[in-house]
Coordinates of C-alpha atoms in Angstrom, one line a residue:
Chain K
X1 CA 56.4 40.6 16.3
X2 CA 54.6 43.9 15.5
X3 CA 51.2 43.7 14.0
X4 CA 49.1 46.7 13.0
X5 CA 45.4 46.0 12.5
X6 CA 43.4 48.5 10.5
X7 CA 45.0 51.4 12.2
X8 CA 43.7 54.9 11.6
X9 CA 45.2 58.2 12.7
X10 CA 43.9 61.7 12.1
X11 CA 45.4 65.0 13.2
X12 CA 43.7 68.3 13.5
X13 CA 45.2 70.9 11.3
X14 CA 43.6 74.3 11.8
X15 CA 39.9 73.8 11.0
X16 CA 40.3 70.5 9.1
X17 CA 41.3 66.9 10.0
X18 CA 44.3 65.4 8.3
X19 CA 43.9 61.6 7.7
X20 CA 47.5 60.4 8.1
X21 CA 46.6 56.7 8.2
X22 CA 43.4 55.4 6.7
X23 CA 43.0 51.8 7.8
X24 CA 46.4 50.3 7.5
X25 CA 47.4 46.7 8.4
X26 CA 50.8 45.2 8.4
X27 CA 53.0 42.7 10.0
X28 CA 56.7 42.7 10.9
X29 CA 58.2 39.3 11.6
X30 CA 61.1 38.7 14.0
X31 CA 64.4 39.0 12.2
X32 CA 63.0 40.8 9.3
X33 CA 64.6 43.9 7.6
X34 CA 61.7 46.0 6.4
X35 CA 62.0 49.3 4.6
X36 CA 59.0 51.7 4.7
X37 CA 59.1 54.1 1.8
X38 CA 56.8 56.9 0.7
X39 CA 56.8 60.5 -0.3
X40 CA 56.4 63.2 2.4
X41 CA 52.9 63.5 3.6
X42 CA 52.2 59.8 2.9
X43 CA 51.8 58.9 6.5
X44 CA 55.2 57.3 6.7
X45 CA 56.3 59.2 9.9
X46 CA 53.0 58.5 11.6
X47 CA 53.4 54.8 10.8
X48 CA 56.9 54.8 12.2
X49 CA 55.6 56.4 15.4
X50 CA 53.0 53.7 15.8
X51 CA 55.5 51.0 15.1
X52 CA 57.8 52.5 17.7
X53 CA 55.1 52.8 20.4
X54 CA 55.8 56.6 20.4
X55 CA 52.1 57.3 19.6
X56 CA 48.8 55.4 19.6
X57 CA 46.4 55.0 16.8
X58 CA 43.0 56.7 16.8
X59 CA 41.4 53.5 15.7
X60 CA 42.6 49.9 15.2
X61 CA 45.1 47.9 17.2
X62 CA 48.8 47.8 17.6
X63 CA 50.2 44.5 18.9
X64 CA 53.7 44.0 20.1
X65 CA 54.7 40.4 20.7
X66 CA 51.0 39.6 20.7
X67 CA 50.2 42.2 23.4
X68 CA 47.8 44.9 22.6
X69 CA 49.5 48.1 23.5
X70 CA 46.8 50.4 22.2
X71 CA 45.4 51.2 25.7
X72 CA 48.6 51.4 27.7
X73 CA 49.5 54.5 29.5
X74 CA 52.5 56.7 28.6
X75 CA 54.8 55.4 31.3
X76 CA 54.2 51.8 30.4
X77 CA 54.8 52.6 26.8
X78 CA 58.1 54.3 27.7
X79 CA 59.2 51.2 29.6
X80 CA 58.4 49.0 26.6
X81 CA 60.3 51.4 24.2
X82 CA 63.2 51.4 26.5
X83 CA 63.5 47.7 26.6
X84 CA 62.3 46.5 23.2
X85 CA 62.9 49.2 20.7
X86 CA 66.0 51.1 19.7
X87 CA 65.7 54.3 17.8
X88 CA 68.0 55.8 15.2
X89 CA 66.9 59.2 14.0
X90 CA 67.8 61.3 10.9
X91 CA 69.0 64.2 13.0
X92 CA 70.9 61.8 15.4
X93 CA 69.1 63.3 18.4
X94 CA 72.0 62.9 20.8
X95 CA 71.8 64.9 24.0
X96 CA 74.4 67.7 23.5
X97 CA 75.4 68.0 27.1
X98 CA 76.3 64.4 27.4
X99 CA 79.4 62.6 26.2
X100 CA 79.1 59.7 23.6
X101 CA 79.3 57.2 26.4
X102 CA 76.6 58.9 28.5
X103 CA 74.3 59.2 25.5
X104 CA 74.7 55.4 25.0
X105 CA 74.0 54.8 28.7
X106 CA 70.8 56.9 28.7
X107 CA 68.3 54.1 28.0
X108 CA 69.9 52.0 30.7
X109 CA 69.8 54.9 33.1
X110 CA 66.1 55.2 32.8
X111 CA 65.8 51.5 33.5
X112 CA 67.7 51.9 36.7
X113 CA 70.7 49.9 35.6
X114 CA 73.7 50.4 37.9
X115 CA 76.4 52.9 36.9
X116 CA 79.2 50.4 36.5
X117 CA 77.1 48.1 34.4
X118 CA 76.0 51.0 32.3
X119 CA 79.5 52.3 31.5
X120 CA 80.8 48.8 30.7
X121 CA 78.0 48.2 28.3
X122 CA 78.4 51.6 26.7
X123 CA 82.1 51.1 26.2
X124 CA 81.5 47.7 24.7
X125 CA 78.9 49.1 22.2
X126 CA 81.0 52.1 21.2
X127 CA 83.8 49.8 20.5
X128 CA 81.5 47.8 18.4
X129 CA 80.7 50.8 16.2
X130 CA 84.4 51.7 16.1
X131 CA 84.3 54.7 18.4
X132 CA 86.4 53.4 21.3
X133 CA 88.7 56.5 20.9
X134 CA 85.8 58.9 21.1
X135 CA 83.8 57.8 24.2
X136 CA 84.4 61.0 26.1
X137 CA 83.6 63.3 23.3
X138 CA 80.5 65.4 23.1
X139 CA 78.3 65.2 20.1
X140 CA 79.5 68.6 18.9
X141 CA 83.0 67.2 18.7
X142 CA 82.0 64.3 16.4
X143 CA 81.3 64.1 12.7
X144 CA 77.8 63.3 11.4
X145 CA 78.8 59.7 10.7
X146 CA 80.3 59.3 14.1
X147 CA 77.2 60.8 15.7
X148 CA 75.0 58.4 14.0
X149 CA 77.2 55.5 15.1
X150 CA 76.8 56.8 18.7
X151 CA 73.1 56.8 18.1
X152 CA 73.2 53.2 16.9
X153 CA 75.2 52.2 20.0
X154 CA 72.5 54.0 22.0
X155 CA 69.8 52.1 20.2
X156 CA 71.5 48.8 21.1
X157 CA 72.1 49.7 24.8
X158 CA 69.3 47.7 26.3
X159 CA 69.7 44.9 23.7
X160 CA 66.3 45.5 22.1
X161 CA 64.7 43.1 19.6
X162 CA 63.7 45.9 17.2
X163 CA 65.8 48.7 15.7
X164 CA 63.7 51.5 14.2
X165 CA 65.7 53.7 12.0
X166 CA 64.1 56.9 10.6
X167 CA 66.0 58.2 7.6
X168 CA 69.3 57.3 9.3
X169 CA 71.3 58.3 6.2
X170 CA 69.3 61.4 5.5
X171 CA 71.9 63.9 7.0
X172 CA 75.0 62.0 6.0
X173 CA 77.3 61.9 3.0
X174 CA 77.1 58.8 0.9
X175 CA 80.2 57.2 2.4
X176 CA 79.0 57.6 6.0
X177 CA 75.6 56.6 4.9
X178 CA 77.0 53.4 3.5
X179 CA 78.8 52.6 6.8
X180 CA 75.6 53.1 8.8
X181 CA 73.6 50.8 6.4
X182 CA 76.3 48.2 6.7
X183 CA 75.9 48.4 10.5
X184 CA 72.2 47.9 10.2
X185 CA 72.7 45.0 7.9
X186 CA 75.1 43.4 10.3
X187 CA 72.7 43.9 13.2
X188 CA 70.0 42.2 11.2
X189 CA 72.3 39.3 10.5
X190 CA 72.9 39.1 14.3
X191 CA 69.1 38.6 14.7
X192 CA 67.7 42.1 15.2
X193 CA 64.5 43.1 13.5
X194 CA 65.2 46.3 11.5
X195 CA 62.5 48.7 10.4
X196 CA 64.0 51.4 8.2
X197 CA 61.9 54.4 7.2
X198 CA 63.4 56.1 4.2
X199 CA 62.8 57.7 0.9
X200 CA 66.2 56.8 -0.3
X201 CA 66.1 53.8 -2.7
X202 CA 69.8 53.2 -2.1
X203 CA 69.2 52.6 1.5
X204 CA 66.0 50.6 0.9
X205 CA 67.8 47.9 -1.1
X206 CA 69.3 46.6 2.1
X207 CA 65.8 45.5 3.2
X208 CA 64.3 42.1 2.6
X209 CA 60.9 43.7 2.0
X210 CA 59.8 47.1 1.1
X211 CA 56.5 48.6 2.1
X212 CA 55.4 51.7 0.1
X213 CA 52.9 54.0 1.7
X214 CA 50.8 56.5 -0.1
X215 CA 47.9 58.6 1.2
X216 CA 47.8 56.7 4.5
X217 CA 47.5 53.3 2.9
X218 CA 49.9 50.6 1.9
X219 CA 50.3 51.0 -1.8
X220 CA 52.8 48.3 -2.4
X221 CA 54.4 45.5 -0.4
X222 CA 57.1 43.7 -2.2
X223 CA 60.2 41.6 -1.8
X224 CA 62.9 42.7 -4.3
X225 CA 64.6 40.1 -6.5
X226 CA 67.9 38.9 -5.0
X227 CA 69.6 40.3 -8.2
X228 CA 68.8 43.8 -7.0
X229 CA 71.7 43.4 -4.5
X230 CA 75.1 42.9 -5.9
X231 CA 77.7 40.9 -4.1
X232 CA 79.0 43.7 -1.9
X233 CA 75.5 44.7 -0.8
X234 CA 75.4 48.1 -2.4
X235 CA 72.3 49.1 -4.3
X236 CA 71.5 49.2 -7.9
X237 CA 69.3 52.2 -8.2
X238 CA 68.4 51.6 -11.8
X239 CA 66.7 48.3 -11.0
X240 CA 64.7 49.8 -8.2
X241 CA 63.7 52.6 -10.5
X242 CA 62.4 50.1 -13.0
X243 CA 60.4 48.3 -10.3
X244 CA 58.7 51.6 -9.5
X245 CA 57.9 52.3 -13.1
X246 CA 56.5 48.9 -13.4
X247 CA 54.1 49.4 -10.6
X248 CA 53.0 52.8 -11.8
Chain D
X1 CA 71.0 57.0 40.7
X2 CA 70.1 60.2 42.4
X3 CA 73.7 61.3 42.3
X4 CA 73.7 60.8 38.5
X5 CA 70.6 62.8 38.2
X6 CA 72.1 65.6 40.3
X7 CA 75.2 65.5 38.1
X8 CA 73.2 65.8 35.0
X9 CA 71.1 68.7 36.4
X10 CA 74.2 70.6 37.4
X11 CA 75.7 70.0 34.0
X12 CA 72.6 71.4 32.3
X13 CA 72.8 74.5 34.4
X14 CA 76.4 75.0 33.6
X15 CA 75.5 74.6 29.9
X16 CA 73.9 78.1 30.0
X17 CA 75.9 79.8 32.8
X18 CA 74.8 83.4 32.1
X19 CA 71.1 82.6 32.4
X20 CA 71.6 80.3 35.4
X21 CA 73.6 82.9 37.3
X22 CA 71.2 85.7 36.5
X23 CA 68.4 83.6 37.8
X24 CA 70.4 82.7 40.9
X25 CA 71.1 86.4 41.5
X26 CA 67.4 87.0 41.7
X27 CA 67.1 84.5 44.6
X28 CA 70.4 85.8 46.1
X29 CA 69.1 89.3 46.4
X30 CA 65.9 88.2 48.1
X31 CA 67.7 85.9 50.5
X32 CA 70.3 88.5 51.4
X33 CA 67.6 91.0 52.1
X34 CA 65.7 88.6 54.4
X35 CA 68.9 87.4 56.1
X36 CA 70.3 90.9 56.6
X37 CA 67.1 92.3 58.1
X38 CA 66.3 89.2 60.2
X39 CA 69.9 89.1 61.6
X40 CA 69.9 92.8 62.4
X41 CA 66.5 92.4 64.0
X42 CA 67.7 89.5 66.0
X43 CA 70.8 91.4 67.0
X44 CA 68.6 94.4 68.0
X45 CA 66.5 92.2 70.3
X46 CA 69.6 90.6 71.8
X47 CA 71.1 94.0 72.6
X48 CA 67.9 95.2 74.1
X49 CA 67.9 92.2 76.3
X50 CA 71.5 92.9 77.2
X51 CA 70.8 96.5 78.2
X52 CA 67.8 95.5 80.3
X53 CA 69.9 92.8 82.0
X54 CA 72.6 95.4 82.8
X55 CA 69.9 97.7 84.1
X56 CA 68.3 94.9 86.1
X57 CA 64.9 93.3 85.9
X58 CA 64.3 94.2 89.6
X59 CA 63.6 97.9 88.7
X60 CA 60.3 99.7 89.0
X61 CA 59.5 103.1 87.5
X62 CA 56.9 105.7 88.3
X63 CA 56.2 108.1 85.4
X64 CA 53.7 110.9 84.9
X65 CA 50.5 110.1 82.9
X66 CA 50.8 110.8 79.3
X67 CA 54.5 110.1 79.3
X68 CA 55.9 107.6 77.0
X69 CA 56.4 104.4 78.9
X70 CA 59.5 103.5 76.9
X71 CA 63.0 104.2 78.0
X72 CA 64.6 106.0 80.9
X73 CA 65.8 109.0 78.9
X74 CA 64.5 111.8 76.7
X75 CA 61.1 110.1 76.1
X76 CA 60.4 110.0 79.8
X77 CA 59.8 113.0 81.9
X78 CA 58.3 115.6 79.7
X79 CA 55.6 116.2 82.4
X80 CA 57.2 116.7 85.8
X81 CA 55.4 116.0 89.0
X82 CA 55.8 116.2 92.8
X83 CA 56.0 113.1 94.9
X84 CA 57.2 112.4 98.4
X85 CA 59.7 109.5 97.9
X86 CA 60.4 108.7 101.6
X87 CA 57.3 106.5 102.1
X88 CA 58.3 104.4 99.1
X89 CA 61.6 103.5 100.7
X90 CA 59.7 102.0 103.7
X91 CA 57.9 99.4 101.5
X92 CA 59.3 95.9 102.1
X93 CA 61.5 94.8 99.2
X94 CA 62.5 98.3 98.1
X95 CA 66.2 98.8 98.1
X96 CA 66.6 102.3 96.7
X97 CA 64.1 104.8 95.4
X98 CA 64.7 108.3 94.1
X99 CA 63.4 110.9 91.7
X100 CA 65.1 111.7 88.4
X101 CA 64.7 115.1 86.6
X102 CA 65.6 115.3 82.9
X103 CA 66.0 118.5 81.0
X104 CA 68.0 119.9 78.1
X105 CA 69.6 123.1 79.4
X106 CA 72.2 125.2 77.7
X107 CA 75.6 123.7 78.2
X108 CA 79.0 125.2 77.2
X109 CA 82.6 124.1 77.5
X110 CA 85.0 126.6 76.1
X111 CA 83.9 127.2 72.5
X112 CA 81.7 124.1 72.4
X113 CA 78.1 124.6 73.4
X114 CA 74.6 123.3 72.9
X115 CA 71.4 122.2 74.5
X116 CA 72.3 118.9 76.0
X117 CA 70.4 116.3 77.8
X118 CA 71.1 116.6 81.5
X119 CA 69.9 114.2 84.2
X120 CA 69.4 115.2 87.8
X121 CA 70.0 112.1 89.9
X122 CA 71.0 111.4 93.5
X123 CA 74.4 109.8 94.0
X124 CA 72.7 106.9 95.9
X125 CA 70.4 106.2 93.0
X126 CA 73.3 106.0 90.5
X127 CA 75.2 103.7 92.8
X128 CA 72.1 101.5 93.0
X129 CA 72.8 100.6 89.4
X130 CA 76.5 99.9 89.4
X131 CA 76.4 97.8 86.3
X132 CA 74.7 100.5 84.3
X133 CA 76.3 103.7 85.5
X134 CA 79.9 102.5 85.6
X135 CA 82.7 105.1 85.6
X136 CA 85.3 104.4 82.9
X137 CA 87.6 107.0 84.5
X138 CA 87.0 108.9 87.7
X139 CA 83.9 108.3 89.8
X140 CA 80.3 109.1 90.4
X141 CA 79.7 112.3 92.3
X142 CA 79.3 112.0 96.1
X143 CA 76.0 112.9 97.8
X144 CA 77.5 116.0 99.5
X145 CA 78.9 117.4 96.2
X146 CA 76.7 120.0 94.4
X147 CA 78.7 121.2 91.4
X148 CA 80.1 117.9 90.3
X149 CA 79.1 116.0 87.1
X150 CA 79.5 112.6 85.5
X151 CA 79.5 112.5 81.7
X152 CA 78.4 109.9 79.2
X153 CA 81.3 108.8 77.0
X154 CA 80.0 110.5 73.8
X155 CA 79.1 113.9 75.4
X156 CA 82.5 114.0 77.1
X157 CA 84.2 113.5 73.7
X158 CA 81.9 116.1 72.0
X159 CA 82.6 118.7 74.7
X160 CA 86.3 117.8 74.8
X161 CA 86.2 117.2 78.5
X162 CA 88.0 114.7 80.7
X163 CA 88.1 114.1 84.5
X164 CA 88.9 117.4 86.3
X165 CA 87.6 119.5 83.4
X166 CA 85.2 122.4 84.0
X167 CA 82.1 123.4 82.0
X168 CA 78.9 125.5 82.5
X169 CA 75.2 124.5 82.6
X170 CA 73.0 127.6 82.3
X171 CA 74.7 129.9 84.8
X172 CA 76.6 127.5 87.0
X173 CA 80.0 125.9 86.7
X174 CA 80.5 122.2 87.2
X175 CA 83.6 120.0 87.5
X176 CA 83.8 116.6 85.7
X177 CA 84.4 113.9 88.4
X178 CA 83.9 110.9 86.2
X179 CA 83.3 109.7 82.6
X180 CA 81.0 106.7 82.2
X181 CA 81.6 103.5 80.2
X182 CA 80.1 103.5 76.7
X183 CA 76.8 101.7 76.7
X184 CA 74.5 100.5 73.9
X185 CA 71.9 102.9 75.3
X186 CA 72.6 106.3 73.6
X187 CA 70.6 107.9 76.4
X188 CA 73.5 107.3 78.7
X189 CA 76.3 108.1 76.2
X190 CA 74.8 111.5 75.4
X191 CA 73.8 112.4 79.0
X192 CA 75.3 114.7 81.6
X193 CA 74.6 113.6 85.2
X194 CA 74.5 116.1 88.0
X195 CA 73.1 116.0 91.5
X196 CA 69.3 116.3 91.5
X197 CA 69.0 119.2 94.0
X198 CA 71.3 121.3 91.8
X199 CA 69.3 120.3 88.8
X200 CA 66.0 121.3 90.3
X201 CA 67.2 124.6 91.3
X202 CA 69.0 125.2 88.0
X203 CA 66.0 124.7 85.8
X204 CA 63.5 126.1 88.3
X205 CA 61.6 122.9 89.0
X206 CA 61.8 122.9 92.8
X207 CA 60.9 119.4 94.2
X208 CA 59.6 118.3 90.9
X209 CA 60.8 115.2 89.1
X210 CA 60.4 113.5 85.7
X211 CA 60.1 110.0 87.1
X212 CA 61.0 107.8 90.1
X213 CA 63.4 105.0 89.8
X214 CA 63.1 102.2 92.3
X215 CA 65.4 99.2 92.7
X216 CA 64.2 96.2 94.6
X217 CA 66.0 93.6 96.7
X218 CA 67.0 90.3 95.1
X219 CA 64.2 87.8 95.6
X220 CA 61.6 90.4 96.4
X221 CA 58.1 89.7 94.9
X222 CA 58.1 92.3 92.2
X223 CA 54.3 92.2 91.7
X224 CA 53.6 92.6 95.4
X225 CA 56.1 95.5 95.6
X226 CA 54.4 97.2 92.6
X227 CA 51.0 96.8 94.2
X228 CA 52.3 98.4 97.5
X229 CA 53.8 101.3 95.5
X230 CA 50.6 101.9 93.6
X231 CA 48.7 102.0 96.9
X232 CA 51.2 104.3 98.5
X233 CA 51.3 106.7 95.5
X234 CA 47.5 106.8 95.3
X235 CA 47.1 107.4 99.0
X236 CA 49.5 110.3 98.8
X237 CA 48.0 112.0 95.8
X238 CA 44.4 111.0 96.3
X239 CA 44.1 109.8 92.7
X240 CA 45.6 107.3 90.4
X241 CA 47.4 109.6 88.0
X242 CA 50.8 108.1 87.7
X243 CA 52.1 105.0 86.0
X244 CA 53.9 102.3 87.9
X245 CA 55.7 99.7 85.8
X246 CA 58.7 97.3 85.8
X247 CA 61.6 97.0 83.5
X248 CA 60.3 93.7 82.3
X249 CA 57.1 95.5 81.1
X250 CA 59.3 98.0 79.2
X251 CA 61.5 95.3 77.8
X252 CA 58.5 93.3 76.6
X253 CA 57.0 96.4 75.0
X254 CA 60.2 97.2 73.2
X255 CA 60.7 93.6 72.1
X256 CA 57.2 93.5 70.8
X257 CA 57.9 96.7 68.8
X258 CA 61.1 95.4 67.4
X259 CA 59.5 92.1 66.7
X260 CA 56.7 93.7 64.7
X261 CA 59.3 95.8 62.8
X262 CA 61.3 92.6 62.1
X263 CA 58.3 90.7 60.8
X264 CA 57.3 93.7 58.7
X265 CA 60.8 94.1 57.2
X266 CA 61.2 90.4 56.6
X267 CA 57.8 90.4 54.9
X268 CA 58.9 93.2 52.5
X269 CA 62.1 91.4 51.9
X270 CA 60.2 88.2 51.2
X271 CA 58.5 89.9 48.2
X272 CA 61.9 90.2 46.5
X273 CA 62.4 86.5 47.3
X274 CA 59.0 85.8 45.6
X275 CA 60.2 87.8 42.6
X276 CA 63.3 85.6 42.5
X277 CA 61.0 82.6 42.5
X278 CA 59.2 84.0 39.5
X279 CA 62.6 84.4 37.8
X280 CA 63.3 80.7 38.3
X281 CA 59.9 79.8 36.9
X282 CA 60.6 81.9 33.8
X283 CA 64.0 80.4 33.3
X284 CA 62.7 76.9 33.7
X285 CA 59.8 77.5 31.2
X286 CA 62.4 78.7 28.7
X287 CA 64.6 75.7 29.4
X288 CA 61.7 73.3 28.9
X289 CA 60.9 75.0 25.6
X290 CA 64.6 74.9 24.5
X291 CA 65.0 71.3 25.4
X292 CA 61.6 70.0 24.1
X293 CA 63.3 67.9 21.5
X294 CA 65.8 66.5 24.1
X295 CA 62.8 65.6 26.3
X296 CA 61.3 63.8 23.3
X297 CA 64.5 61.8 22.8
X298 CA 64.7 60.9 26.4
X299 CA 61.1 59.7 26.3
X300 CA 61.8 57.7 23.1
X301 CA 64.6 55.9 24.8
X302 CA 62.5 55.0 27.8
X303 CA 62.3 58.0 30.2
X304 CA 59.1 58.1 32.3
X305 CA 57.3 61.2 33.4
X306 CA 58.9 61.1 36.8
X307 CA 62.4 61.0 35.3
X308 CA 61.8 64.2 33.3
X309 CA 60.1 65.8 36.3
X310 CA 63.0 65.0 38.6
X311 CA 65.5 66.4 36.1
X312 CA 63.8 69.8 36.0
X313 CA 62.9 70.0 39.6
X314 CA 66.4 69.3 40.7
X315 CA 67.7 72.0 38.3
X316 CA 65.4 74.6 39.6
X317 CA 65.8 73.5 43.2
X318 CA 69.6 73.7 42.7
X319 CA 69.4 77.3 41.5
X320 CA 67.3 78.1 44.6
X321 CA 69.8 76.4 46.9
X322 CA 72.9 78.2 45.4
X323 CA 71.0 81.5 45.5
X324 CA 70.1 80.7 49.1
X325 CA 73.7 79.9 50.1
X326 CA 75.2 82.9 48.4
X327 CA 72.3 85.1 49.6
X328 CA 72.9 84.0 53.2
X329 CA 76.6 84.8 53.0
X330 CA 76.0 88.2 51.4
X331 CA 73.1 88.9 53.8
X332 CA 75.3 88.3 56.8
X333 CA 78.0 90.4 55.2
X334 CA 75.5 93.2 54.6
X335 CA 74.3 93.0 58.2
X336 CA 77.8 93.2 59.5
X337 CA 78.5 96.1 57.1
X338 CA 75.5 98.0 58.4
X339 CA 76.6 97.3 62.0
X340 CA 79.8 99.1 61.2
X341 CA 78.4 101.8 59.0
X342 CA 75.3 102.7 61.0
X343 CA 77.2 104.6 63.8
X344 CA 79.1 106.6 61.1
X345 CA 75.9 107.7 59.4
X346 CA 73.7 108.2 62.5
X347 CA 75.7 109.1 65.5
X348 CA 75.1 107.1 68.6
X349 CA 73.4 104.1 67.0
X350 CA 74.8 100.8 67.9
X351 CA 73.6 97.7 66.2
X352 CA 74.3 94.0 66.8
X353 CA 74.2 91.2 64.3
X354 CA 72.4 88.1 65.5
X355 CA 73.9 84.9 63.9
X356 CA 71.3 82.2 64.1
X357 CA 72.0 78.7 62.7
X358 CA 68.3 78.0 62.7
X359 CA 67.7 81.0 60.5
X360 CA 70.5 79.9 58.1
X361 CA 69.2 76.3 57.9
X362 CA 65.7 77.6 57.5
X363 CA 66.7 80.0 54.7
X364 CA 68.6 77.2 52.8
X365 CA 65.8 74.7 52.9
X366 CA 63.3 77.4 52.1
X367 CA 65.2 78.5 49.0
X368 CA 65.6 75.0 47.8
X369 CA 61.9 74.4 48.2
X370 CA 61.1 77.8 46.6
X371 CA 63.3 76.8 43.6
X372 CA 61.7 73.4 43.3
X373 CA 58.2 74.9 43.6
X374 CA 58.9 77.6 41.0
X375 CA 60.2 74.8 38.7
X376 CA 57.2 72.6 39.4
X377 CA 54.9 73.9 36.7
X378 CA 57.5 74.1 34.0
X379 CA 58.8 70.6 35.0
X380 CA 55.2 69.2 34.9
X381 CA 54.8 70.7 31.4
X382 CA 58.0 68.9 30.3
X383 CA 56.9 65.6 31.9
X384 CA 53.5 65.8 30.2
X385 CA 54.9 66.4 26.7
X386 CA 53.8 63.8 24.2
X387 CA 56.9 62.1 22.8
X388 CA 55.9 62.5 19.2
X389 CA 55.1 66.2 19.7
X390 CA 58.4 66.7 21.5
X391 CA 60.4 64.9 18.8
X392 CA 58.8 66.9 16.1
X393 CA 59.6 70.3 17.9
X394 CA 62.0 72.4 16.0

């Protein structure tokens, strides 16, 4: 589905160049739930931007469904994002002047979908995330957990194949965070490919596979034992911690 | 689709009402200045036309060299001259011709006194312009009367005189036989009209005149009549030392002057409009900065450059349009206000306000375009933002 081939990315920072990614290759298969972990400065955000077609690599190739997107112009990339990728951000990133419903409609608006179709779809999705009572509220009138649910509904608006979630639980209390992760899990079960960027092991345990990044390279790529997940799907932090120690 | 975009833009403006309104006020001030000045200028040209129409376009004047070619009143006739009018009356097409002598002698009526503009005219000449020298009360003096006077409406009021009243010019007493209708021409409203023979004797200017006023018959070839008059005058004086011109010449001259004034004033007012445009630009740059993250989000969920560009252009265009609309209303209000206030501040002025739909439509479209243009560079900046940079913006 998404394939990165030897991608490199450097940023100028003052006089020096920061090597955010140093020749990284990875594959994400359809229907996968991948967690990308790594300390800050590891290149995790840069990787997420490349996976989400928000940025292009300095070197190497990014393929989406076999198509090389590396040389596409910004507007074409925007169209691809709008249709194929749904974003969920740590800071929710809802438009403050728009209601929950209008925020959800936004991706469809940019695709030129008719107003009636948009609003029907938005209502349907807000119902799905349990916010049918809140469709006309502004983001400022919603709690953090509710805002992130609106963001999930927005990510689903154009029925994309991939959901890219960047620290979706980072600004939430553990209960709301749990709800959000359950939603992502459910979406994965419904067939969506989920890419989760996080440094929270509790969130990462929902993934089928964890990719650890360090210094712009893949440091570890592993599939946790099934035993890591208990029956209700919540994480066992201790076990993950052990894995980490083991690798170190 | 466009409707949704407009709705969103309006909502964004209402999100920061104080700043939006301040920016709009910038445009409003510029537009009202332009509209007020242009409307007054238009009104001025209209009223000049109206005055000249009342006077008639079939009128020819002969003035002394060096005299101002404008107007029939104070400006004309500083240099008096002698001319035998009788031959002029013989020219084909000439209906009436007579000299006019204008001076400002000492006038008193009871305790009120002053040096007032006094016109010596023949009864026949005044009657040749019935639409211009129209008695409101009483009548024009008859040709055999010598100590009779017709007064402009303002001078009658100032001297406290009505028909039948008596007053003195220099040493002689006159009786008011008529008071003229108020005109837009202050020269008439402030003038005292007395028979020309009395006037010449009173100010010791025997047989001399300030200018000659000639009215022509309807359908007469004005150019030909002017040529004949020029020949006649030159033959009589032996040299070409007098000006012969038509009312149309004078009107054109005045229209040109007012036109230049109008363009100059509107030009100055446009500067404030330009400043308003800079205000919009500044506000939009700020808005783009503030909403950088929002722009990033929109781009992440599939907004293309033109979407972002349209959002910001509509926003700035809308500010321009609202400023233009309110500015037009306040500009017209100011113009009407000046029309009523001007005569109170400067006596005798009378202004008209020209209401032109073309002007209003022009101003509205101009202010929308100005707004959009001012917003163009900020909007282009917004549209060009890299999504990653924009999302990272704090």
